Amino acid sequence: MSARLLAILSVASLLAGCEIPGIYPDPKVLAREADAKATGGGCRHALRALEDCYALNPKAPRAAIFAGWREMDQYMRENKIEGVQAVIPSPKAETTEESVASSPPEGKTERRGARGS
């Protein structure tokens, strides 16, 4: 009987110090979600819309970005904190500037056609 008790206690002590895979979430996933949450909070503080934040961070999980944005919004409202204007222009502003720059000047149109026909 003592051998059986000793075997049970040794197996229990071995399993107590063991990390079984799959029980705890992956630390990389947790770090990625925490980064996305911080990014969302930063976007809110920089007065960016959620859509701009999603466009600037396409690989970040959207749910985590939204959670960070929402928490920062609540914190800023409770403490009456004003946002800081973002230094980097939003993606929408960049696309409109590029389309304006690529269009020909007023009054001048480009003629592209086949010659000799």
XYZ file of C-alpha atoms in Angstrom:
117
model
C 0.000 0.000 0.000
C 2.826 2.408 0.714
C 4.287 1.797 -2.774
C 0.963 2.684 -4.335
C 0.709 5.886 -2.247
C 4.290 6.793 -3.120
C 3.574 6.328 -6.856
C 0.455 8.491 -6.687
C 2.271 11.253 -4.807
C 5.209 11.235 -7.225
C 2.930 11.457 -10.285
C 0.937 14.267 -8.637
C 4.095 16.227 -7.825
C 5.410 15.808 -11.378
C 2.166 17.079 -12.879
C 1.978 20.023 -10.465
C 5.112 21.616 -11.936
C 4.253 20.804 -15.527
C 2.841 23.264 -18.046
C 0.410 21.397 -20.222
C 0.293 22.862 -23.748
C -3.008 24.391 -24.717
C -4.099 25.400 -21.226
C -2.671 28.909 -21.307
C -3.080 31.324 -24.214
C -0.116 31.873 -26.494
C 2.000 34.812 -25.235
C 2.503 36.067 -28.800
C -1.243 36.334 -29.304
C -1.639 38.169 -26.005
C 1.153 40.592 -26.917
C -0.383 41.209 -30.357
C -3.775 41.986 -28.835
C -2.218 44.283 -26.219
C -0.343 46.152 -28.962
C -3.530 46.523 -30.990
C -5.369 47.787 -27.927
C -2.644 50.373 -27.295
C -2.790 51.359 -30.958
C -6.530 51.945 -30.683
C -6.034 54.113 -27.618
C -3.350 56.080 -29.408
C -5.611 56.593 -32.408
C -8.352 57.973 -30.171
C -5.935 60.327 -28.432
C -4.689 61.492 -31.858
C -8.292 62.277 -32.897
C -8.320 59.600 -35.588
C -11.459 57.809 -36.696
C -11.651 54.055 -36.270
C -11.637 53.527 -40.022
C -8.368 55.474 -40.324
C -6.865 53.452 -37.513
C -7.878 50.215 -39.205
C -6.397 51.414 -42.513
C -3.106 52.418 -40.886
C -2.833 49.073 -39.044
C -4.216 46.390 -41.370
C -2.561 43.445 -39.583
C -3.810 44.360 -36.106
C -6.984 42.673 -34.810
C -9.876 45.074 -35.284
C -11.679 44.016 -32.124
C -8.651 44.871 -29.999
C -8.191 48.218 -31.764
C -11.834 49.042 -31.096
C -11.554 48.014 -27.436
C -8.529 50.282 -26.950
C -10.201 53.150 -28.810
C -13.357 52.794 -26.712
C -11.454 52.639 -23.402
C -9.423 55.726 -24.301
C -12.587 57.548 -25.359
C -14.208 56.804 -22.013
C -11.063 57.827 -20.115
C -10.738 61.079 -22.065
C -14.398 61.967 -21.470
C -14.227 61.227 -17.738
C -11.060 63.284 -17.234
C -11.961 66.007 -19.783
C -8.801 65.451 -21.799
C -8.538 67.052 -25.217
C -7.059 65.027 -28.031
C -3.877 65.942 -29.863
C -4.022 66.448 -33.628
C -2.160 63.695 -35.490
C 1.066 64.707 -37.230
C 0.894 62.012 -39.910
C -1.954 62.666 -42.356
C -4.749 60.146 -42.583
C -4.792 57.691 -45.519
C -7.842 59.434 -47.008
C -5.975 62.750 -47.194
C -2.994 61.064 -48.842
C -5.136 59.503 -51.570
C -6.858 62.808 -52.381
C -3.504 64.610 -52.561
C -2.136 61.938 -54.896
C -5.163 62.115 -57.178
C -4.905 65.913 -57.357
C -1.168 65.737 -58.085
C -1.616 63.155 -60.838
C -4.399 65.045 -62.649
C -3.372 67.415 -65.461
C -3.505 71.187 -64.868
C -6.734 72.993 -65.681
C -7.240 73.837 -69.321
C -4.708 71.290 -70.527
C -5.817 67.816 -71.392
C -3.629 64.996 -72.484
C -4.390 63.400 -75.821
C -3.643 59.742 -75.925
C -4.622 58.071 -79.101
C -3.323 55.868 -81.858
C -1.364 57.650 -84.541
C -1.638 56.970 -88.229
C -5.152 55.639 -88.377
